[in-house]
């Protein structure tokens, strides 16, 4: 007997830029930029909080976030934020979204403020 195994679906959602923008309008939504601080300083989405996924204190900084709030994250291309989304899923976060293509695919200007 054969069994067909499929990889389990990620517990987070990969969203297109339009879908991601819609998610940012949710009440209480958190926006995380998981790039290194120099990338964040060069330009980020308005109202984003920078928590570098490669920093040694990444896990500790996640503890300060509410696990039940919609958490939207992005990086430059979407790869690092997908890894960060997996970490948040394992940490018990329930509503996580990842921006497909990262800021490279974001259609609006980034801010440096």
Short mmCIF file of C-alpha atoms in Angstrom, two decimals:
data_model
loop_
_atom_site.label_atom_id
_atom_site.label_comp_id
_atom_site.label_asym_id
_atom_site.label_seq_id
_atom_site.Cartn_x
_atom_site.Cartn_y
_atom_site.Cartn_z
CA UNK A 1 0.00 0.00 0.00
CA UNK A 2 1.28 3.40 -0.91
CA UNK A 3 0.89 6.49 1.11
CA UNK A 4 1.24 9.91 -0.29
CA UNK A 5 2.84 12.24 2.16
CA UNK A 6 2.63 15.93 1.80
CA UNK A 7 4.58 18.52 3.64
CA UNK A 8 2.37 20.16 6.22
CA UNK A 9 1.11 23.59 5.29
CA UNK A 10 2.89 26.39 7.14
CA UNK A 11 1.01 27.76 10.13
CA UNK A 12 1.54 31.23 8.74
CA UNK A 13 0.23 32.82 5.56
CA UNK A 14 2.37 34.00 2.67
CA UNK A 15 0.59 37.04 1.26
CA UNK A 16 0.94 39.07 -1.89
CA UNK A 17 1.66 42.77 -1.36
CA UNK A 18 -2.04 43.63 -1.87
CA UNK A 19 -3.16 40.98 0.63
CA UNK A 20 -0.43 42.06 3.05
CA UNK A 21 -1.56 45.70 2.84
CA UNK A 22 -5.09 44.56 3.66
CA UNK A 23 -3.80 42.65 6.69
CA UNK A 24 -2.10 45.76 8.00
CA UNK A 25 -5.53 47.36 8.37
CA UNK A 26 -6.62 44.77 10.95
CA UNK A 27 -7.24 46.17 14.39
CA UNK A 28 -4.22 45.68 16.63
CA UNK A 29 -1.99 44.39 13.84
CA UNK A 30 1.76 44.36 14.50
CA UNK A 31 4.21 45.02 11.66
CA UNK A 32 7.69 43.55 12.03
CA UNK A 33 10.70 44.22 9.84
CA UNK A 34 13.09 41.35 10.56
CA UNK A 35 16.04 42.68 8.56
CA UNK A 36 19.28 43.88 10.04
CA UNK A 37 19.16 47.45 11.43
CA UNK A 38 21.07 48.88 8.45
CA UNK A 39 18.42 47.58 6.05
CA UNK A 40 15.66 49.00 8.24
CA UNK A 41 17.37 52.39 8.41
CA UNK A 42 17.71 52.50 4.62
CA UNK A 43 13.93 52.22 4.21
CA UNK A 44 11.00 50.36 5.75
CA UNK A 45 7.23 50.18 5.71
CA UNK A 46 5.58 52.94 7.79
CA UNK A 47 4.94 51.96 11.44
CA UNK A 48 7.20 48.89 11.25
CA UNK A 49 9.16 47.74 14.29
CA UNK A 50 12.62 46.36 13.61
CA UNK A 51 13.49 43.06 15.30
CA UNK A 52 16.49 41.52 13.53
CA UNK A 53 15.90 37.79 13.08
CA UNK A 54 19.67 37.17 13.08
CA UNK A 55 20.24 38.98 16.40
CA UNK A 56 21.02 36.81 19.41
CA UNK A 57 18.15 38.41 21.35
CA UNK A 58 15.50 37.78 18.68
CA UNK A 59 13.70 35.19 20.80
CA UNK A 60 13.77 37.38 23.88
CA UNK A 61 12.32 40.33 21.99
CA UNK A 62 9.49 38.14 20.70
CA UNK A 63 8.40 37.48 24.27
CA UNK A 64 7.37 41.14 24.53
CA UNK A 65 4.86 40.71 21.68
CA UNK A 66 1.26 39.57 22.18
CA UNK A 67 0.84 36.12 20.66
CA UNK A 68 -2.82 36.61 19.79
CA UNK A 69 -2.44 39.84 17.78
CA UNK A 70 -2.15 39.68 13.98
CA UNK A 71 1.59 39.77 13.30
CA UNK A 72 2.75 40.77 9.82
CA UNK A 73 6.38 40.43 8.93
CA UNK A 74 8.69 41.10 6.04
CA UNK A 75 12.33 41.27 5.08
CA UNK A 76 14.13 42.14 1.85
CA UNK A 77 12.97 39.18 -0.26
CA UNK A 78 10.63 37.20 2.01
CA UNK A 79 13.03 34.36 2.86
CA UNK A 80 14.25 35.52 6.28
CA UNK A 81 10.78 36.60 7.30
CA UNK A 82 9.47 33.14 6.35
CA UNK A 83 12.05 31.62 8.73
CA UNK A 84 11.04 34.15 11.39
CA UNK A 85 7.38 33.25 10.82
CA UNK A 86 8.22 29.60 11.46
CA UNK A 87 9.91 30.60 14.73
CA UNK A 88 6.88 32.60 15.82
CA UNK A 89 4.63 29.69 14.95
CA UNK A 90 6.70 27.39 17.16
CA UNK A 91 6.57 30.03 19.91
CA UNK A 92 2.76 29.93 19.87
CA UNK A 93 1.82 32.95 17.78
CA UNK A 94 -1.49 32.31 16.07
CA UNK A 95 -2.00 34.93 13.32
CA UNK A 96 1.19 35.38 11.30
CA UNK A 97 1.56 36.72 7.79
CA UNK A 98 4.66 36.91 5.61
CA UNK A 99 5.07 39.36 2.73
CA UNK A 100 5.90 37.39 -0.42
CA UNK A 101 8.81 39.01 -2.20
CA UNK A 102 9.60 41.25 0.79
CA UNK A 103 10.24 44.94 0.27
CA UNK A 104 11.61 44.14 -3.19
CA UNK A 105 8.01 43.52 -4.26
CA UNK A 106 6.38 46.24 -2.19
CA UNK A 107 4.72 48.69 -4.61
CA UNK A 108 4.82 51.79 -2.43
CA UNK A 109 7.74 53.98 -1.36
CA UNK A 110 9.51 53.02 1.86
CA UNK A 111 10.10 55.50 4.64
CA UNK A 112 13.25 56.31 6.58
CA UNK A 113 11.37 57.97 9.46
#
